[in-house]
Amino acid sequence: MTLSVNTLFFASYRDLVGASTLEVELSEGATVGDLVDELRRRGAPFDALPEEPAVAVNQTYALLDEPLGPGDEVAFIPPVAGG
Amino acid sequence: MTLSVNTLFFASYRDLVGASTLEVELSEGATVGDLVDELRRRGAPFDALPEEPAVAVNQTYALLDEPLGPGDEVAFIPPVAGG
Amino acid sequence: MSARVVHCAVGPDVIDPVDVLSRVGSDEDGAALLFVGVVRNHADGRPVSGMRYDAYAEMARKELASIAHEAAQRLGTDRVAVEHRTGELSIGDVSVAIAVSSPHRAESFDAARYVIEEIKKRLPVWKKEHYDDGSDGWVEGTVPPGTGRRVPAMPDAEVEG
Amino acid sequence: MSARVVHCAVGPDVIDPVDVLSRVGSDEDGAALLFVGVVRNHADGRPVSGMRYDAYAEMARKELASIAHEAAQRLGTDRVAVEHRTGELSIGDVSVAIAVSSPHRAESFDAARYVIEEIKKRLPVWKKEHYDDGSDGWVEGTVPPGTGRRVPAMPDAEVEG
């Protein structure tokens, strides 16, 4: 069994990855941290993402051990600079 | 020898004294404190003025031992409440 | 930095806060702050229908200029504009407007706060509240520092004999 | 007190700070404060010609609403209005406007400051500076709290065994 999540990249992470969205298949029970590890294992350019990035799941900041569900929206959030 | 100063009363002090200005004759070498003492000696309503009021001499806050000169403008300043 | 400020006034004219704000700002400034003091409909829980502001006008102008100059030193720019109104004011009328701008926000917050706190401490202005029951009373105020004593305060707690 | 706020927006529309200020205020309020963030012509000593603000728009709207609600709790009133702009901005353009009002001034200063500080810490917005030499670069930002770690922080320094 797998689950599919919709991954978003913003600002410098979008520049790095070269895409703003990416659909990723994960094993059932995967956490945000597993998603990060999966992407980094794919090599360049994903291995340049930080090991412990800030992330939001369904538009709320989340820790990396948060479990994911099918269709979750996971955003990689570079250090923010509003105002 | 005497000197004459122009004394101003504002807000609650004006209500108390019943006048906004008063010319006062003082001995040469008199200080602001001497002016306060002289007024308070005159009895009602002046004896209701505080013994150590806030004062401004020529529009600058002053201590009570500041010496006065002829024609000085001495304002009795009730507790302020701007803003 | 400059001790000039862009604008400073005390008097009976109606205050337009937007005009006061428009006097500050520069291409170098990333932050602008406007503080507006307004006559409110209550004081210490008592309904208020209006307020009269009296001032020692000539001295208040000088003192407000001093406060603004001190704020400019803290701000690091000359972009300080402040107006204080006198006379009879109604609920919602603006009694004071303070605008500042600076490259970074911390200095603007600090300087605007400084101006209003010093106004409350030092500006020779008094207000009489008009209560809903038709009575009125002077607002209890603050004794300005540096006056009202017979001798200057000792600069040090202990003096060698 | 109410957790509602009067106005909150993130988007590409031009911000009118006077309109934002006009959304707060009440007969009960003696203080109103307006903070305006503006694109300035320099960053870390380097001349800047403009700025692009990117946002995770849907999340930024929710997060700004949370910040405004938290500020309202501190303020003790629902009179909080805030707008954050996105897109390409020129020098002098307003990037953010925050207005608050309250019976007394301390709460207004505290709440306005809270909103801008939390925006800088948490709002998913990024800015790219355009330099005078034609190059550009992302502004170094702040890692939001409560994310980016594998395990939650311990609530207490010591845990009994």
Short mmCIF file of C-alpha atoms in Angstrom, two decimals, chain B:
data_model
loop_
_atom_site.label_atom_id
_atom_site.label_comp_id
_atom_site.label_asym_id
_atom_site.label_seq_id
_atom_site.Cartn_x
_atom_site.Cartn_y
_atom_site.Cartn_z
CA MET B 1 15.75 97.31 46.22
CA THR B 2 12.91 95.16 44.90
CA LEU B 3 12.24 93.17 41.76
CA SER B 4 8.96 92.53 40.03
CA VAL B 5 8.05 89.19 38.43
CA ASN B 6 5.07 88.15 36.34
CA THR B 7 3.41 85.07 37.84
CA LEU B 8 1.16 82.78 35.76
CA PHE B 9 -1.41 80.26 37.00
CA PHE B 10 -2.82 77.46 34.87
CA ALA B 11 -5.68 74.95 35.02
CA SER B 12 -6.52 73.96 38.62
CA TYR B 13 -4.13 76.59 40.02
CA ARG B 14 -5.94 79.29 38.04
CA ASP B 15 -9.27 78.01 39.39
CA LEU B 16 -7.78 78.09 42.90
CA VAL B 17 -6.23 81.57 42.71
CA GLY B 18 -9.06 83.05 40.63
CA ALA B 19 -6.62 84.75 38.27
CA SER B 20 -4.32 83.74 35.46
CA THR B 21 -1.60 86.34 36.08
CA LEU B 22 -0.32 88.30 39.04
CA GLU B 23 2.57 90.74 39.34
CA VAL B 24 4.56 90.17 42.53
CA GLU B 25 7.23 92.41 44.15
CA LEU B 26 10.11 90.54 45.77
CA SER B 27 13.35 91.54 47.49
CA GLU B 28 16.43 91.53 45.31
CA GLY B 29 18.10 88.12 45.30
CA ALA B 30 14.78 86.33 45.79
CA THR B 31 14.42 82.75 44.50
CA VAL B 32 11.40 80.95 43.12
CA GLY B 33 10.97 79.40 46.57
CA ASP B 34 10.83 82.91 48.10
CA LEU B 35 8.06 83.79 45.62
CA VAL B 36 6.10 80.68 46.66
CA ASP B 37 6.59 81.54 50.36
CA GLU B 38 5.56 85.19 49.79
CA LEU B 39 2.33 84.11 48.05
CA ARG B 40 1.46 81.48 50.67
CA ARG B 41 1.97 84.09 53.44
CA ARG B 42 -0.78 86.16 51.88
CA GLY B 43 -3.36 83.63 53.08
CA ALA B 44 -6.43 82.42 51.18
CA PRO B 45 -6.56 81.50 48.37
CA PHE B 46 -2.76 81.45 47.95
CA ASP B 47 -2.08 79.35 51.04
CA ALA B 48 -3.75 76.45 49.21
CA LEU B 49 -0.91 76.40 46.66
CA PRO B 50 1.54 73.58 47.37
CA GLU B 51 4.70 74.34 49.30
CA GLU B 52 6.82 72.86 46.51
CA PRO B 53 4.89 73.33 43.26
CA ALA B 54 6.28 72.56 39.81
CA VAL B 55 7.34 75.86 38.25
CA ALA B 56 8.73 77.16 35.00
CA VAL B 57 10.87 80.30 34.83
CA ASN B 58 10.77 81.94 31.42
CA GLN B 59 9.15 78.79 30.00
CA THR B 60 11.73 76.32 31.31
CA TYR B 61 11.15 73.99 34.27
CA ALA B 62 13.09 75.24 37.30
CA LEU B 63 14.02 74.19 40.80
CA LEU B 64 12.73 76.34 43.65
CA ASP B 65 16.18 77.67 44.56
CA GLU B 66 16.59 79.28 41.14
CA PRO B 67 17.22 83.05 41.60
CA LEU B 68 14.79 85.44 39.93
CA GLY B 69 15.51 88.58 37.92
CA PRO B 70 13.35 91.61 37.09
CA GLY B 71 10.56 90.81 34.63
CA ASP B 72 10.93 87.03 34.87
CA GLU B 73 7.87 85.00 33.92
CA VAL B 74 7.18 82.41 36.61
CA ALA B 75 4.49 79.83 35.86
CA PHE B 76 2.89 77.60 38.48
CA ILE B 77 2.46 74.25 36.73
CA PRO B 78 -0.16 71.85 38.12
CA PRO B 79 0.50 68.15 37.41
CA VAL B 80 0.40 67.90 33.60
CA ALA B 81 -2.01 65.76 31.58
CA GLY B 82 -1.33 66.12 27.87
CA GLY B 83 -1.75 63.45 25.20
#
